[in-house]
Short mmCIF file of C-alpha atoms in Angstrom, two decimals:
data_model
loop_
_atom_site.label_atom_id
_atom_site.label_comp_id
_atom_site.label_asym_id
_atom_site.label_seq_id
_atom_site.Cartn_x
_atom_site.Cartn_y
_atom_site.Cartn_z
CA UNK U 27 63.96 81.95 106.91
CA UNK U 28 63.11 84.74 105.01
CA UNK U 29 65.30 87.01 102.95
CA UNK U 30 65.91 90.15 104.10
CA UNK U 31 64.42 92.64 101.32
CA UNK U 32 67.43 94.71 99.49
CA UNK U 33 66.93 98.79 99.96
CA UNK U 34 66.94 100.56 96.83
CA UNK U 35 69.91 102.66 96.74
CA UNK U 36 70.16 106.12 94.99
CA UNK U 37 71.28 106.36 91.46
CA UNK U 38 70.32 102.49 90.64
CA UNK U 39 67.66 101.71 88.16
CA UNK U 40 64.36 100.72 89.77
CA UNK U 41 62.56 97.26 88.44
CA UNK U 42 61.15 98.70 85.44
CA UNK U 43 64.40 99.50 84.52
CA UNK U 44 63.79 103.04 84.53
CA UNK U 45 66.61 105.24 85.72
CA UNK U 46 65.77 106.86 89.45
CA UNK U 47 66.47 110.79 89.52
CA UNK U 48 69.43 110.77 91.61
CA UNK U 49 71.32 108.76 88.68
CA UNK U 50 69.39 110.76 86.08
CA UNK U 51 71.18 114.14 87.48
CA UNK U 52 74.35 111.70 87.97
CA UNK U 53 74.38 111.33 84.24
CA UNK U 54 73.76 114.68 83.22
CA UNK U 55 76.37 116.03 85.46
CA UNK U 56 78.94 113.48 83.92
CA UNK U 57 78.25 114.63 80.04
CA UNK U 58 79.00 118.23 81.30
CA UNK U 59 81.88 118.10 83.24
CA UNK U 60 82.90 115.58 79.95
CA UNK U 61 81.87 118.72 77.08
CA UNK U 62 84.11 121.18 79.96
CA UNK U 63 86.97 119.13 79.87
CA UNK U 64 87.64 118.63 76.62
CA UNK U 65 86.25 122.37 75.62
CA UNK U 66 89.64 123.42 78.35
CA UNK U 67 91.77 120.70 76.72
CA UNK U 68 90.98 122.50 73.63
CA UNK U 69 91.68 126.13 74.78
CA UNK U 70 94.84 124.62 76.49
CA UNK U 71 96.09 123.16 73.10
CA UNK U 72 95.18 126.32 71.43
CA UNK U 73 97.26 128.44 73.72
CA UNK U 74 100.29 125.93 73.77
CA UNK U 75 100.01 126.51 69.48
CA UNK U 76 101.00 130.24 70.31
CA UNK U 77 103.48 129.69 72.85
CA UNK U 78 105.39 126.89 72.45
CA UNK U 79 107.97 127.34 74.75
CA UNK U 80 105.78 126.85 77.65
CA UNK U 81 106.91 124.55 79.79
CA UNK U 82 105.35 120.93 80.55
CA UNK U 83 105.45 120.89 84.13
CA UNK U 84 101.90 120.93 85.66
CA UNK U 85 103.06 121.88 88.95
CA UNK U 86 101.92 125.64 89.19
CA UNK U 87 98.72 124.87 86.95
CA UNK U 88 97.40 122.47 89.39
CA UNK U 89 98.59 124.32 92.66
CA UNK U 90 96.33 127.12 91.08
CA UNK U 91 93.42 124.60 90.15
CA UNK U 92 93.15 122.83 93.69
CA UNK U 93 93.37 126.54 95.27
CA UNK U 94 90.45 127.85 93.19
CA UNK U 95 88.29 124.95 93.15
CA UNK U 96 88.61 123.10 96.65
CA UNK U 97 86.37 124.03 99.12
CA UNK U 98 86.19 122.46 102.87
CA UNK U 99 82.77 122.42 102.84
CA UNK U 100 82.72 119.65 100.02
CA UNK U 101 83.35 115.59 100.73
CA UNK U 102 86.08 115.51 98.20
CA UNK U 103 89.50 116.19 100.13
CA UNK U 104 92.33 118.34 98.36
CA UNK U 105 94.13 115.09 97.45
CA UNK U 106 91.17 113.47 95.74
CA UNK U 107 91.02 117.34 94.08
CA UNK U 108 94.60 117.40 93.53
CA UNK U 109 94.28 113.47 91.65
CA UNK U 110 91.61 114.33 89.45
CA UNK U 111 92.85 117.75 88.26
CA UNK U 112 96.08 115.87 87.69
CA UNK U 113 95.34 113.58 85.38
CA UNK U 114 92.85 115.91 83.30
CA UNK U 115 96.47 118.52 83.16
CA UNK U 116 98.23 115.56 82.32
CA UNK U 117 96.15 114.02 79.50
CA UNK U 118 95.65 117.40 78.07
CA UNK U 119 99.38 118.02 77.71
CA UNK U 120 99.52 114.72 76.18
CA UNK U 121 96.88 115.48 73.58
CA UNK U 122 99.02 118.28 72.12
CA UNK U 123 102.66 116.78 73.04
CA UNK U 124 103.56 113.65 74.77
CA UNK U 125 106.19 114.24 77.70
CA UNK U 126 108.85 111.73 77.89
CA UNK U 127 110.45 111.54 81.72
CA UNK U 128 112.78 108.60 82.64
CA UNK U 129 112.71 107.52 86.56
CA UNK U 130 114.45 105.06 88.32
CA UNK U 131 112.66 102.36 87.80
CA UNK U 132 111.04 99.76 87.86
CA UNK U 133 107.10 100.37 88.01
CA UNK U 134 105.59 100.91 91.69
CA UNK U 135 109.08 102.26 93.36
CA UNK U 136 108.76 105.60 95.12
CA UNK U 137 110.42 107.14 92.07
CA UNK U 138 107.99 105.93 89.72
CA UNK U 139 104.74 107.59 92.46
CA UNK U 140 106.71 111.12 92.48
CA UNK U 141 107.07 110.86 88.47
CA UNK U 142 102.78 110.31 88.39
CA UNK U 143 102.81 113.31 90.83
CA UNK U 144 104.97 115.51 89.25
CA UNK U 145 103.71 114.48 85.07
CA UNK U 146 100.62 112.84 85.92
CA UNK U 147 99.98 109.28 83.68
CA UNK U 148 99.31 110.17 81.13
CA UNK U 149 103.14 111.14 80.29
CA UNK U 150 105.23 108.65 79.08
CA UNK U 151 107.22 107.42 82.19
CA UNK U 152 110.17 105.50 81.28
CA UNK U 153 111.84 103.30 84.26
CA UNK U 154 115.76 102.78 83.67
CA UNK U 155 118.20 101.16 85.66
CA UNK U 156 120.23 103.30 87.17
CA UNK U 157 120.10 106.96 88.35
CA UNK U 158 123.39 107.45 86.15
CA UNK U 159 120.72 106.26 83.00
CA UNK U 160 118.35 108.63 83.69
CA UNK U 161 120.61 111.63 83.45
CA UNK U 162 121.58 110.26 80.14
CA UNK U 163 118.06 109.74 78.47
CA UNK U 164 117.93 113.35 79.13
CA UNK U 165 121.20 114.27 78.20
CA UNK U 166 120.63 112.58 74.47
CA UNK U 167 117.27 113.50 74.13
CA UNK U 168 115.22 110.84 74.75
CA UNK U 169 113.72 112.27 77.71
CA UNK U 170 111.97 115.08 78.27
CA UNK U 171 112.71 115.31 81.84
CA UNK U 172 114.10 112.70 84.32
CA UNK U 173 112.95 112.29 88.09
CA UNK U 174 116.10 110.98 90.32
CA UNK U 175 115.99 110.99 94.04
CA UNK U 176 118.62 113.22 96.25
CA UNK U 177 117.21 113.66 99.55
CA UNK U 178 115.62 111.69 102.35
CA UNK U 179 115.00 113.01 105.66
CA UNK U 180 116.29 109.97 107.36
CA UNK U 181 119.55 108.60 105.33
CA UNK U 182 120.42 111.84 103.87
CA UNK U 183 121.97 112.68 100.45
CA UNK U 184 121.77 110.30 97.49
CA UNK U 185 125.33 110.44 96.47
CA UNK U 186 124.72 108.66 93.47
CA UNK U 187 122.24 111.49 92.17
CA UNK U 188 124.52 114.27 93.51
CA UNK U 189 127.87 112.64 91.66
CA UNK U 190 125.68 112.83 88.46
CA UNK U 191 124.48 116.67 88.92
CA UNK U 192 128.36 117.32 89.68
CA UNK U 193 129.17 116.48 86.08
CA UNK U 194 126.07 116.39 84.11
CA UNK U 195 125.63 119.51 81.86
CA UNK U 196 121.97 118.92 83.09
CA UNK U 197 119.40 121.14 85.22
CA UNK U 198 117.40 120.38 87.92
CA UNK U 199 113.97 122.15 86.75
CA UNK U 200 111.69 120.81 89.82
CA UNK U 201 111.72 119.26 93.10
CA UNK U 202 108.97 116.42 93.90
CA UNK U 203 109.42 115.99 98.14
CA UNK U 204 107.43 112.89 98.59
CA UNK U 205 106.19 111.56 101.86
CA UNK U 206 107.20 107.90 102.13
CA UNK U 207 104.51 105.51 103.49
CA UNK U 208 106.12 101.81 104.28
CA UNK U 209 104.06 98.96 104.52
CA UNK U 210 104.71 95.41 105.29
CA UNK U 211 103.38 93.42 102.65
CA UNK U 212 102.77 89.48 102.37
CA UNK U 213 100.65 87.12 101.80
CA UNK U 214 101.29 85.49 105.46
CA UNK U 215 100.42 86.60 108.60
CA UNK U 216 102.96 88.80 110.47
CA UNK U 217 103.73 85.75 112.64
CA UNK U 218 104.58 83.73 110.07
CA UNK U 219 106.95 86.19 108.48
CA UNK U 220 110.50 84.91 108.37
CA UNK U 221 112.55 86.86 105.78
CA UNK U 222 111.78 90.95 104.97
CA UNK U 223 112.93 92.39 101.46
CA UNK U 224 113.18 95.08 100.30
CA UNK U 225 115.98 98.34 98.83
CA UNK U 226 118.50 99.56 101.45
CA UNK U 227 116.92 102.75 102.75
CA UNK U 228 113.55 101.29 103.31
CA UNK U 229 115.33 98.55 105.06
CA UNK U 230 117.02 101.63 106.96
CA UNK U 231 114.17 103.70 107.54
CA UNK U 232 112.05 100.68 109.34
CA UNK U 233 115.07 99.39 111.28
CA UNK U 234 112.96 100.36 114.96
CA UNK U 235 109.69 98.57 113.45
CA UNK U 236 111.39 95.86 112.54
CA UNK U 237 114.00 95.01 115.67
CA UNK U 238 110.54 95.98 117.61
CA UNK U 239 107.93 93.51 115.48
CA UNK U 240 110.10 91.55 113.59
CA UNK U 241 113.34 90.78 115.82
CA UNK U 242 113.99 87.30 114.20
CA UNK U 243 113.09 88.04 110.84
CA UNK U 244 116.03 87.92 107.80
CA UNK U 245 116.32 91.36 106.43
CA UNK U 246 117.76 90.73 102.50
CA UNK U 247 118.15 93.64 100.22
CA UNK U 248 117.34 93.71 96.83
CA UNK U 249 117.08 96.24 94.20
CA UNK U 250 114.32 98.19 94.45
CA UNK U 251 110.88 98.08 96.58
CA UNK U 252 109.12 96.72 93.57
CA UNK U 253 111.27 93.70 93.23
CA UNK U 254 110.92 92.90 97.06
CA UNK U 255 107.11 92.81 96.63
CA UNK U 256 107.86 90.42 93.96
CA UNK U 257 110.06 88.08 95.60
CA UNK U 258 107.27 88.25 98.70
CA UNK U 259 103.79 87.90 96.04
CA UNK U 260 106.32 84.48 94.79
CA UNK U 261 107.93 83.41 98.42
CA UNK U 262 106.05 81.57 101.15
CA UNK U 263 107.05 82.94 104.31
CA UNK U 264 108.54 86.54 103.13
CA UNK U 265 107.41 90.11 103.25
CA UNK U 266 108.33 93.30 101.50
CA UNK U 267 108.76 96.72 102.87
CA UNK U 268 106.95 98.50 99.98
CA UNK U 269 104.42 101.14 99.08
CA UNK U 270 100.93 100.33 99.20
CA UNK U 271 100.45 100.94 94.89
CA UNK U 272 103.53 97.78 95.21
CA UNK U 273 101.18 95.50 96.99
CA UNK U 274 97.84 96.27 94.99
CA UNK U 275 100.30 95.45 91.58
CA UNK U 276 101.60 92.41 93.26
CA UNK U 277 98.31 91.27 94.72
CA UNK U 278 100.47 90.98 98.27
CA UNK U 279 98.29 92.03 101.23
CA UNK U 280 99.17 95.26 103.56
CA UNK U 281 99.62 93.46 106.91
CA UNK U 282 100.74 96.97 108.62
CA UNK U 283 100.69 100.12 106.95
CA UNK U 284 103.04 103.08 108.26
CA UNK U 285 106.11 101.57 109.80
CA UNK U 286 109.07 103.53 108.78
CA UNK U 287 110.51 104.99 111.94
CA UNK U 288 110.20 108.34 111.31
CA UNK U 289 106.56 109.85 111.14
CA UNK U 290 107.58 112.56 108.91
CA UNK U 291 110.08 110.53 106.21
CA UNK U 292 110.17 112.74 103.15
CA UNK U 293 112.17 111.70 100.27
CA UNK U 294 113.17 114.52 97.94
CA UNK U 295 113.55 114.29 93.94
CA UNK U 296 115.00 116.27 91.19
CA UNK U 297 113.33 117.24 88.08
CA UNK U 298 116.29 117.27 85.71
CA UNK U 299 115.75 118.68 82.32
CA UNK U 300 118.06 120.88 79.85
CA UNK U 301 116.79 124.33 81.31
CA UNK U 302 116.12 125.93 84.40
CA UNK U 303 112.38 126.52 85.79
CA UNK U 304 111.21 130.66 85.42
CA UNK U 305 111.46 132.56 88.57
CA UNK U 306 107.98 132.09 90.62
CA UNK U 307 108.94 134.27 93.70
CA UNK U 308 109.49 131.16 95.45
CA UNK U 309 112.57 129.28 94.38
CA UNK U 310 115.70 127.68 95.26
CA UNK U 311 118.60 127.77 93.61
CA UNK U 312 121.86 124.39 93.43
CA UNK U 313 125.46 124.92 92.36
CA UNK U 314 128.07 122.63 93.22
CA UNK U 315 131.66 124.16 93.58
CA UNK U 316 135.45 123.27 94.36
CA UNK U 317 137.41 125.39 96.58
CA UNK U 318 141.48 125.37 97.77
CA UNK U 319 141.66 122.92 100.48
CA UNK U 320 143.31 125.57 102.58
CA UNK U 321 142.36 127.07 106.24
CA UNK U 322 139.20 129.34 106.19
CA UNK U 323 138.59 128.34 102.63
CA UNK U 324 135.13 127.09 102.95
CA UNK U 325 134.34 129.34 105.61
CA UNK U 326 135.32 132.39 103.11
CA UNK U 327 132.80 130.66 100.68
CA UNK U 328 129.87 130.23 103.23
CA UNK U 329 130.47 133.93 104.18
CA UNK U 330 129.26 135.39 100.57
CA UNK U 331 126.01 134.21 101.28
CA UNK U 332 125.62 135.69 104.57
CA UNK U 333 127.01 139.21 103.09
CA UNK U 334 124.13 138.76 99.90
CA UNK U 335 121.37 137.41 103.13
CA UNK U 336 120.58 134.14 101.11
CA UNK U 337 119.68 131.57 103.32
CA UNK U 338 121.16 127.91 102.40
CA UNK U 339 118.94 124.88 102.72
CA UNK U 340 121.15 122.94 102.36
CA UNK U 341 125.05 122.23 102.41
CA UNK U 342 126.62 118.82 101.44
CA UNK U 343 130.53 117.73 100.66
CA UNK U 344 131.46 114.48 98.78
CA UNK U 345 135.16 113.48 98.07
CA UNK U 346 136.61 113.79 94.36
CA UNK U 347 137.42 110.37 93.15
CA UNK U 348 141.29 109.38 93.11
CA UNK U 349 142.10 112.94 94.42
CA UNK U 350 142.73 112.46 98.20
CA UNK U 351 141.68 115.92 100.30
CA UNK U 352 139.62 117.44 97.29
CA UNK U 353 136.11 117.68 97.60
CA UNK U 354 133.17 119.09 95.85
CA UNK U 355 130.53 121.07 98.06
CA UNK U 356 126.86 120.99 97.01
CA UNK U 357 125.09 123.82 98.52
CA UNK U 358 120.93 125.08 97.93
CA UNK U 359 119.99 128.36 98.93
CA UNK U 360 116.49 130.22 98.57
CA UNK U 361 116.49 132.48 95.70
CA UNK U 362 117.12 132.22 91.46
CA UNK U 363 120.02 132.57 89.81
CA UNK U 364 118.18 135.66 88.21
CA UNK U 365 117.73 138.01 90.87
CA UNK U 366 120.33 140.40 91.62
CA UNK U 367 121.32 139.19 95.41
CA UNK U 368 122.31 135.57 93.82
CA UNK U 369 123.80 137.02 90.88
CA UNK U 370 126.35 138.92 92.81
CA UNK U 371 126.95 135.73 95.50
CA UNK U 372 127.65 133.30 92.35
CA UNK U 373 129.68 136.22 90.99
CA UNK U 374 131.62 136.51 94.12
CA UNK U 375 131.95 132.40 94.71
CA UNK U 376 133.16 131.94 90.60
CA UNK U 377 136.27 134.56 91.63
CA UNK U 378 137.16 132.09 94.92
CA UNK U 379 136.42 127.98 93.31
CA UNK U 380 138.28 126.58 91.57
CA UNK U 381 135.35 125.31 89.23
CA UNK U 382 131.72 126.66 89.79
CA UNK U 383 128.82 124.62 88.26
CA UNK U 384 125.00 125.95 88.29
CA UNK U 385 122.80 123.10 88.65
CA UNK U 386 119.89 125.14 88.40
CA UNK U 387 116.90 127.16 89.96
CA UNK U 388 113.65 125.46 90.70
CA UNK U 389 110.20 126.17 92.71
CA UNK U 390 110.25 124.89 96.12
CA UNK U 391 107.90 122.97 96.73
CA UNK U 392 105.71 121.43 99.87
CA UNK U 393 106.22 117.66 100.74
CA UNK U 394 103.13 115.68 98.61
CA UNK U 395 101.47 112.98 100.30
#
């Protein structure tokens, strides 16, 4: 039988060997947008020289790139944008200054995605242990920044992350809210899947998939998403609730993508550093306070906001170790600690607490993802 004769396709050399247009123009597109790139990382550098104390988040510089640049009518999407304009902000920053951020590691958790799409990778990212460890690479100056996660929109605060804030002379300089895609992985069919690993809240956070898909399954938790795909790339018979980067690292196939219960599961980090972010006109604002635990108390507290119109995103309360009926309130409100409105309200709320902390003011940010 005969061979079915290959088409030619567009940009490929033809027999001769000579180059066919479309990859002619392919090339001569890639050496400019090459000479542009490195004639911006240039002017970048140069403008970093005269002010230094710029900061090194590339948040607002590539909000205003993908803005400018994307257009509907192109087939890139504004996440493919938003990935390549990235990682040219990124390397550039790390031709004139490398950025040091510590995450809670290890490589290919959720925490170690938001760091890549907060610093890009070409900043050094530095998994640690614990979120306790990342506060203190930035609190001794080995980090730059740390990325620690506080929120999810189906488990709630991360008390661990909020304990540290509480007592931490550090600032949260950023938020990174991520959108959390589970996926099975393994190198079995579904069917064959006996055991499921993977960290507490992604354990959580599929519970419905799995009592639905998986009823007789053994669900073990382990340390982090990263080490479940491991244990499942090494295990006959097991799966890992992971991210999809997990199961490319691993090798470990994506047997259902999507499973966490809710459609809309957003995980929220901090950007910790040793400053505060500049006011944007779009911020948010974090203190963390103690108050008499008295009648009306907290109510009093809540009420300074409403007199200044701030409106609080959020409002959390977390018992003080070995002091029984003390607690420490974490509240967010929209606003920095700059403008006049929030100066007066954390004026008026340092004359009722007992203590008053300012964790900082930060952009807010849309979920990513």
């Amino acid at each position: 039988m005969a061979k079915k004769k290959k088409s030619k396709r567009p940009g490929k050399t033809t027999s001769s060997g000579v180059k066919a247009p479309a990859q002619r123009q392919i090339d001569k597109l890639d050496q400019e947008i090459l000479e542009l790139i490195n004639r911006r990382a240039e002017l970048a550098i140069q403008r970093k020289r005269t002010t230094p104390t710029e900061s090194a988040d590339l948040r607002e510089s590539l909000e205003h790139v993908v803005t400018l640049g994307h257009s509907d009518k192109g087939p890139l999407s504004a996440d493919s944008v938003r990935s390549v304009f990235r990682e040219i902000l990124s390397g550039t920053q790390a031709a004139s200054q490398v950025t040091r951020v510590a995450y809670l590691g290890p490589e290919f958790t959720y925490s170690h995605l938001a760091a890549i799409e907060r610093f890009g990778q070409s900043a050094e990212l530095v998994p640690v242990a614990t979120i306790a460890a990342v506060f203190e690479e930035v609190e001794r100056g080995h980090a730059n920044f740390g990325l620690v996660p506080i929120e999810n929109s189906t488990d709630g605060r991360v008390a661990d992350a909020l304990e540290c804030l509480a007592r931490s002379p550090i600032q949260i300089c950023g938020e990174v809210p991520l959108r959390i895609r589970h996926c099975l992985l393994a190198n079995c069919s579904r069917s064959s899947v006996v055991r499921v690993y993977s960290k507490r809240q992604p354990l959580s956070q599929c519970r419905n998939w799995l009592s639905q898909h998986l009823p007789d399954a053994q669900l073990i938790e382990v340390s982090s998403s990263a080490e479940a795909a491991r244990k499942a790339a090494e295990e006959s018979g097991s799966a890992a609730i992971a991210s999809e980067q997990a199961g490319v690292n691993h090798e470990i196939a994506v047997l259902s993508h999507g499973i966490e219960d809710n459609s809309d599961n957003v995980t929220r980090f901090a950007v910790i550093g040793k400053e505060s972010a500049k006011k944007t006109g779009n911020d948010k604002t974090a203190v963390v306070f103690e108050i008499d635990h008295q009648p009306g108390a907290l109510a009093d507290a809540m009420g300074i906001f409403k007199r200044q119109k701030l409106n609080m995103t959020w409002i959390e309360s977390f018992p003080l170790p070995g002091q029984r009926g003390s607690y420490l309130f974490f509240v967010e409100f929209q606003g920095h600690a700059s403008q006049l409105r929030a100066r007066r309200a954390l004026a008026a709320l340092e004359k009722r607490a007992l203590r008053l902390t300012l964790l900082g003011s930060y952009a807010q940010t849309e979920p990513i993802g």
